[in-house]
mmCIF file of C-alpha atoms in Angstrom:
data_model
loop_
_atom_site.group_PDB
_atom_site.id
_atom_site.type_symbol
_atom_site.label_atom_id
_atom_site.label_comp_id
_atom_site.label_asym_id
_atom_site.label_seq_id
_atom_site.Cartn_x
_atom_site.Cartn_y
_atom_site.Cartn_z
ATOM 1 C CA MET A 1 124.262 87.714 112.024
ATOM 2 C CA GLU A 2 122.757 86.414 108.792
ATOM 3 C CA ILE A 3 123.436 88.361 105.786
ATOM 4 C CA SER A 4 121.332 87.671 102.710
ATOM 5 C CA ALA A 5 122.581 85.795 99.902
ATOM 6 C CA GLY A 6 121.369 88.389 97.305
ATOM 7 C CA ILE A 7 123.694 90.853 99.059
ATOM 8 C CA GLN A 8 126.505 88.474 99.303
ATOM 9 C CA ALA A 9 126.002 87.745 95.527
ATOM 10 C CA SER A 10 126.412 90.909 94.226
ATOM 11 C CA LEU A 11 129.448 92.924 93.834
ATOM 12 C CA ALA A 12 128.195 96.021 95.608
ATOM 13 C CA GLY A 13 127.135 93.725 98.410
ATOM 14 C CA ARG A 14 130.658 92.226 98.772
ATOM 15 C CA TYR A 15 132.019 95.510 99.057
ATOM 16 C CA ALA A 16 129.312 96.363 101.596
ATOM 17 C CA VAL A 17 130.108 93.222 103.617
ATOM 18 C CA ALA A 18 134.033 93.777 103.530
ATOM 19 C CA LEU A 19 133.222 97.334 104.894
ATOM 20 C CA PHE A 20 130.841 96.256 107.367
ATOM 21 C CA ASP A 21 133.284 93.713 108.813
ATOM 22 C CA LEU A 22 136.029 96.554 108.998
ATOM 23 C CA ALA A 23 133.587 98.691 110.844
ATOM 24 C CA SER A 24 132.491 96.047 113.194
ATOM 25 C CA GLU A 25 136.108 95.270 114.048
ATOM 26 C CA ASN A 26 136.973 98.896 114.884
ATOM 27 C CA GLY A 27 133.586 99.456 116.550
ATOM 28 C CA THR A 28 132.791 102.256 114.205
ATOM 29 C CA VAL A 29 129.484 100.707 112.163
ATOM 30 C CA THR A 30 127.562 103.673 113.169
ATOM 31 C CA GLN A 31 129.943 106.279 112.267
ATOM 32 C CA VAL A 32 130.470 104.452 108.816
ATOM 33 C CA GLU A 33 126.756 104.229 108.345
ATOM 34 C CA ASN A 34 126.091 108.078 109.011
ATOM 35 C CA ASP A 35 129.332 108.758 106.537
ATOM 36 C CA LEU A 36 127.414 106.671 103.966
ATOM 37 C CA GLU A 37 124.302 108.549 104.825
ATOM 38 C CA LYS A 38 125.892 111.956 104.123
ATOM 39 C CA LEU A 39 127.498 110.544 100.894
ATOM 40 C CA ASP A 40 124.133 109.311 99.657
ATOM 41 C CA ALA A 41 122.774 112.490 100.244
ATOM 42 C CA ALA A 42 125.478 114.526 98.594
ATOM 43 C CA ILE A 43 125.207 112.072 95.464
ATOM 44 C CA ARG A 44 121.599 112.563 95.049
ATOM 45 C CA GLU A 45 122.006 116.490 95.259
ATOM 46 C CA SER A 46 124.897 117.030 93.167
ATOM 47 C CA ALA A 47 124.941 116.402 89.617
ATOM 48 C CA ASP A 48 128.697 116.682 89.475
ATOM 49 C CA LEU A 49 129.193 114.149 91.955
ATOM 50 C CA ARG A 50 127.021 111.903 90.206
ATOM 51 C CA SER A 51 128.905 112.672 86.981
ATOM 52 C CA LEU A 52 132.079 111.977 88.705
ATOM 53 C CA ILE A 53 131.504 108.767 89.861
ATOM 54 C CA HIS A 54 129.853 107.559 86.627
ATOM 55 C CA ASN A 55 132.451 109.168 84.372
ATOM 56 C CA PRO A 56 134.999 106.436 83.020
ATOM 57 C CA GLN A 57 137.302 108.999 81.690
ATOM 58 C CA VAL A 58 138.268 110.648 85.066
ATOM 59 C CA SER A 59 141.475 108.991 86.101
ATOM 60 C CA ARG A 60 141.837 107.085 89.258
ATOM 61 C CA LYS A 61 144.195 109.566 90.684
ATOM 62 C CA ALA A 62 141.400 112.371 90.022
ATOM 63 C CA ALA A 63 138.454 110.678 91.293
ATOM 64 C CA GLU A 64 140.461 109.703 94.457
ATOM 65 C CA GLY A 65 141.489 113.406 94.924
ATOM 66 C CA ALA A 66 138.052 114.504 94.215
ATOM 67 C CA LEU A 67 136.435 112.252 96.749
ATOM 68 C CA HIS A 68 138.921 112.998 99.307
ATOM 69 C CA GLY A 69 137.689 116.646 98.934
ATOM 70 C CA VAL A 70 134.108 115.856 99.415
ATOM 71 C CA ALA A 71 135.161 113.749 102.199
ATOM 72 C CA ASP A 72 136.802 116.539 103.878
ATOM 73 C CA LEU A 73 133.732 118.680 103.309
ATOM 74 C CA LEU A 74 131.381 116.288 104.619
ATOM 75 C CA LEU A 75 133.727 115.319 107.544
ATOM 76 C CA ILE A 76 133.952 111.651 106.446
ATOM 77 C CA GLY A 77 135.624 109.401 108.972
ATOM 78 C CA PRO A 78 138.959 107.884 108.059
ATOM 79 C CA LEU A 79 137.543 104.132 107.600
ATOM 80 C CA THR A 80 135.115 105.752 104.752
ATOM 81 C CA ARG A 81 137.589 107.848 103.256
ATOM 82 C CA ASN A 82 139.793 104.787 102.834
ATOM 83 C CA PHE A 83 136.879 102.832 101.226
ATOM 84 C CA LEU A 84 136.346 105.580 98.902
ATOM 85 C CA GLY A 85 139.945 105.669 97.853
ATOM 86 C CA VAL A 86 139.955 101.722 97.422
ATOM 87 C CA LEU A 87 136.902 102.219 95.227
ATOM 88 C CA ALA A 88 138.499 104.933 93.227
ATOM 89 C CA GLN A 89 141.596 102.870 92.488
ATOM 90 C CA ASN A 90 139.460 99.778 91.676
ATOM 91 C CA ARG A 91 137.079 101.686 89.451
ATOM 92 C CA ARG A 92 134.218 100.839 91.276
ATOM 93 C CA LEU A 93 132.721 104.496 92.266
ATOM 94 C CA SER A 94 129.814 103.828 89.909
ATOM 95 C CA ASP A 95 128.633 100.992 92.117
ATOM 96 C CA LEU A 96 128.780 103.563 95.398
ATOM 97 C CA PRO A 97 125.045 103.957 95.523
ATOM 98 C CA ALA A 98 124.449 100.191 95.559
ATOM 99 C CA MET A 99 126.946 99.904 98.229
ATOM 100 C CA ILE A 100 125.763 102.164 100.301
ATOM 101 C CA ARG A 101 121.926 100.545 100.368
ATOM 102 C CA ALA A 102 123.667 97.160 100.867
ATOM 103 C CA PHE A 103 125.704 98.450 103.776
ATOM 104 C CA SER A 104 122.331 100.221 105.081
ATOM 105 C CA ALA A 105 120.464 96.825 104.817
ATOM 106 C CA ILE A 106 123.317 94.956 106.692
ATOM 107 C CA ALA A 107 123.497 97.264 109.523
ATOM 108 C CA ALA A 108 119.781 97.397 109.813
ATOM 109 C CA ALA A 109 119.578 93.491 110.077
ATOM 110 C CA GLN A 110 122.284 93.457 112.631
ATOM 111 C CA ARG A 111 120.550 95.892 114.727
ATOM 112 C CA GLY A 112 117.232 93.771 114.312
ATOM 113 C CA GLU A 113 115.439 96.616 112.445
ATOM 114 C CA ILE A 114 113.612 96.074 109.112
ATOM 115 C CA THR A 115 112.487 99.341 106.823
ATOM 116 C CA ALA A 116 109.185 100.178 105.380
ATOM 117 C CA LYS A 117 108.553 102.455 102.734
ATOM 118 C CA VAL A 118 105.390 104.101 103.171
ATOM 119 C CA SER A 119 103.658 106.065 100.539
ATOM 120 C CA SER A 120 100.952 108.606 101.209
ATOM 121 C CA ALA A 121 98.791 111.090 98.981
ATOM 122 C CA HIS A 122 99.699 113.834 101.824
ATOM 123 C CA ALA A 123 102.556 114.399 104.316
ATOM 124 C CA LEU A 124 102.120 112.623 107.512
ATOM 125 C CA SER A 125 102.511 114.143 111.001
ATOM 126 C CA GLU A 126 105.143 112.901 113.353
ATOM 127 C CA ALA A 127 102.107 111.636 115.206
ATOM 128 C CA GLN A 128 100.968 109.542 112.479
ATOM 129 C CA LEU A 129 104.374 108.257 111.575
ATOM 130 C CA ALA A 130 104.762 107.317 115.053
ATOM 131 C CA ALA A 131 101.578 105.691 115.278
ATOM 132 C CA LEU A 132 102.492 103.663 112.189
ATOM 133 C CA ARG A 133 105.559 102.621 113.265
ATOM 134 C CA ALA A 134 104.399 101.366 116.503
ATOM 135 C CA LYS A 135 101.679 98.928 114.775
ATOM 136 C CA LEU A 136 104.205 97.880 112.289
ATOM 137 C CA THR A 137 106.533 96.992 114.979
ATOM 138 C CA ALA A 138 103.914 94.996 116.792
ATOM 139 C CA ARG A 139 103.086 93.325 113.560
ATOM 140 C CA GLU A 140 106.567 92.381 112.686
ATOM 141 C CA GLY A 141 108.050 91.327 116.019
ATOM 142 C CA ARG A 142 111.169 93.752 115.185
ATOM 143 C CA THR A 143 111.886 97.580 114.915
ATOM 144 C CA VAL A 144 110.628 99.295 112.118
ATOM 145 C CA LYS A 145 112.376 102.054 110.261
ATOM 146 C CA LEU A 146 110.071 104.295 108.291
ATOM 147 C CA SER A 147 110.928 105.871 104.881
ATOM 148 C CA HIS A 148 108.118 108.117 103.998
ATOM 149 C CA GLU A 149 107.289 109.865 100.605
ATOM 150 C CA VAL A 150 104.334 111.644 99.291
ATOM 151 C CA ASP A 151 102.554 110.301 96.306
ATOM 152 C CA PRO A 152 99.400 112.427 95.150
ATOM 153 C CA GLU A 153 98.260 109.850 92.548
ATOM 154 C CA LEU A 154 97.110 107.451 95.393
ATOM 155 C CA LEU A 155 94.098 110.031 96.217
ATOM 156 C CA GLY A 156 94.338 108.892 99.814
ATOM 157 C CA GLY A 157 95.377 106.065 102.063
ATOM 158 C CA LEU A 158 98.677 104.219 102.355
ATOM 159 C CA VAL A 159 100.874 102.012 100.839
ATOM 160 C CA VAL A 160 103.385 100.116 102.911
ATOM 161 C CA THR A 161 106.140 97.899 101.273
ATOM 162 C CA ILE A 162 108.211 95.778 104.005
ATOM 163 C CA GLY A 163 110.936 93.926 101.722
ATOM 164 C CA SER A 164 108.725 92.179 99.199
ATOM 165 C CA ARG A 165 105.455 92.406 100.718
ATOM 166 C CA ARG A 166 103.008 95.197 100.103
ATOM 167 C CA ILE A 167 100.133 96.247 101.935
ATOM 168 C CA ASP A 168 98.234 98.807 99.498
ATOM 169 C CA GLY A 169 95.223 100.624 101.330
ATOM 170 C CA SER A 170 95.186 103.433 98.835
ATOM 171 C CA ILE A 171 91.892 104.885 97.395
ATOM 172 C CA ARG A 172 93.235 104.723 94.081
ATOM 173 C CA THR A 173 93.664 100.746 94.278
ATOM 174 C CA ARG A 174 90.362 100.404 95.723
ATOM 175 C CA LEU A 175 88.798 102.503 92.719
ATOM 176 C CA ASN A 176 90.544 100.400 90.030
ATOM 177 C CA SER A 177 89.188 97.284 91.941
ATOM 178 C CA LEU A 178 85.690 98.561 91.981
ATOM 179 C CA ALA A 179 86.081 99.418 88.460
ATOM 180 C CA GLN A 180 87.437 95.726 87.444
ATOM 181 C CA ALA A 181 84.331 94.524 89.518
ATOM 182 C CA MET A 182 82.155 96.266 87.582
ATOM 183 C CA LYS A 183 83.231 95.540 84.430
ATOM 184 C CA GLY A 184 83.298 91.630 84.943
#
């Protein structure tokens, strides 16, 4: 499996690669990925947890204890729990969200998946998402995992981002293009 140089070069990427290697050796990649997804959701939902991981005044021991409490609540596995302890001891908790993203990218690459971010003016039904996933999978030649968000400013249509490529079929972009053509 090829890990991108960008991931390997960053501090968060190096921690994520180390965690992925340990999870691979233990056969717990899926469990660790699920643990990290739970942690990511908790960080996004809890202002207190965000404050904890970004506050340098919290002692290493206190941060580690608090994270072990969070791990108990979220039913986090032992490898991920130990990883959180290492981050607390090394004062790297503020990089945890980037580490989670890097780990997800590594795990997805290992499974042969790519992630496509889809923005639409209105929520898409499961049938529409399934059809879009099938078309993108056929186009890319790899399994596509969709991340969907609603952006009312698009007015209609879709914007699909896969890696650094963007497919913009939104009405807003078409109207802006038409306005530029009429000025020109």
